Amino acid sequence: MPDLRGTFLRGWDKEAKLDTGDRFFNYGQGLIKNTIGSLELDEILTHNHSYTTGFEDPPRGKEAMTEKCYHGTYPNSAYVDYQGGNESRPLNSAVNFVIKY
């Protein structure tokens, strides 16, 4: 019995095309095939994060009691490198649901 804790189960689709870029490349264990038990890694859609830097004025009067006072920004912003793939999906495994009654 495979340990599928933490994975989403997806029904196996015999007609689905094989997406080799998203699966383990382990031919020895047969995980690359479009078969029951194949595993698809999780992925996050390609994205980046931008941020702008600024400076904090010393709080004055009422602002000193309630919140910090930020003013201005430096002339340029920065970006964190792009990360991720073509889609967002959880770790999942192909299974064949058999219902006996």
Coordinates of C-alpha atoms in Angstrom, one line a residue:
M1 CA 0.0 0.0 0.0
P2 CA 1.6 3.3 -1.0
D3 CA 1.9 6.2 1.5
L4 CA -0.1 9.0 -0.1
R5 CA -0.4 11.2 2.9
G6 CA -0.1 14.9 1.9
T7 CA -0.9 14.2 -1.7
F8 CA -4.1 15.0 -3.7
L9 CA -5.6 12.0 -5.4
R10 CA -6.5 12.4 -9.1
G11 CA -8.4 9.9 -11.1
W12 CA -6.3 8.3 -13.8
D13 CA -7.1 9.3 -17.3
K14 CA -6.0 6.8 -19.9
E15 CA -6.4 9.4 -22.7
A16 CA -4.4 12.2 -21.0
K17 CA -1.2 13.2 -22.8
L18 CA 2.0 12.8 -20.8
D19 CA 3.5 16.0 -19.4
T20 CA 7.1 14.9 -18.8
G21 CA 8.1 18.3 -17.6
D22 CA 6.0 17.9 -14.5
R23 CA 6.8 14.4 -13.4
F24 CA 9.7 12.6 -11.7
F25 CA 12.3 11.5 -14.2
N26 CA 12.8 8.1 -12.8
Y27 CA 12.3 5.5 -15.5
G28 CA 13.5 2.7 -13.3
Q29 CA 10.5 2.9 -11.0
G30 CA 8.0 3.7 -13.7
L31 CA 6.9 7.0 -12.4
I32 CA 7.2 8.8 -15.8
K33 CA 4.4 6.8 -17.4
N34 CA 0.8 7.7 -17.6
T35 CA -0.2 4.9 -15.2
I36 CA -1.8 4.5 -11.9
G37 CA 0.7 5.4 -9.2
S38 CA 2.5 8.1 -11.2
L39 CA 3.3 11.1 -9.1
E40 CA 3.1 14.8 -10.2
L41 CA 5.2 17.3 -8.3
D42 CA 3.6 20.5 -6.8
E43 CA 4.3 23.8 -8.6
I44 CA 3.6 27.5 -8.1
L45 CA 2.8 29.7 -11.0
T46 CA 5.7 31.9 -12.1
H47 CA 5.7 35.2 -10.2
N48 CA 8.0 37.8 -8.7
H49 CA 7.8 40.2 -5.8
S50 CA 8.6 43.9 -6.0
Y51 CA 9.4 46.2 -3.2
T52 CA 10.2 49.8 -2.7
T53 CA 12.5 51.1 0.0
G54 CA 12.0 54.3 2.0
F55 CA 13.0 56.0 5.2
E56 CA 11.3 56.6 8.5
D57 CA 11.0 60.0 10.0
P58 CA 11.3 60.2 13.8
P59 CA 7.7 60.1 15.1
R60 CA 6.3 63.4 16.3
G61 CA 3.5 64.3 18.6
K62 CA 0.4 62.2 18.2
E63 CA 2.1 60.0 15.6
A64 CA 4.6 58.9 18.2
M65 CA 1.7 57.4 20.2
T66 CA -0.2 55.7 17.3
E67 CA 1.9 54.8 14.3
K68 CA 5.2 55.2 12.5
C69 CA 5.5 57.9 9.9
Y70 CA 7.1 56.9 6.6
H71 CA 8.0 59.5 3.9
G72 CA 9.5 59.2 0.5
T73 CA 11.1 56.4 -1.5
Y74 CA 14.4 55.8 -3.1
P75 CA 14.4 56.4 -6.8
N76 CA 14.4 52.8 -7.9
S77 CA 12.5 49.6 -6.9
A78 CA 13.9 46.1 -6.8
Y79 CA 12.5 42.8 -7.9
V80 CA 13.0 39.3 -6.5
D81 CA 13.8 36.8 -9.3
Y82 CA 11.0 35.0 -11.1
Q83 CA 10.2 31.7 -9.6
G84 CA 7.7 28.9 -10.4
G85 CA 6.3 27.2 -13.5
N86 CA 3.4 27.4 -15.9
E87 CA 0.7 26.5 -13.5
S88 CA -0.2 26.1 -9.8
R89 CA -1.0 22.6 -8.5
P90 CA -0.6 20.5 -5.4
L91 CA 1.5 17.3 -5.2
N92 CA -0.8 14.7 -6.6
S93 CA -0.9 11.0 -7.6
A94 CA -2.9 9.2 -10.2
V95 CA -5.2 6.5 -8.7
N96 CA -7.9 4.3 -10.0
F97 CA -11.0 4.6 -7.8
V98 CA -12.7 1.2 -7.4
I99 CA -16.1 1.2 -5.7
K100 CA -17.4 -2.2 -4.5
Y101 CA -20.9 -2.6 -3.3

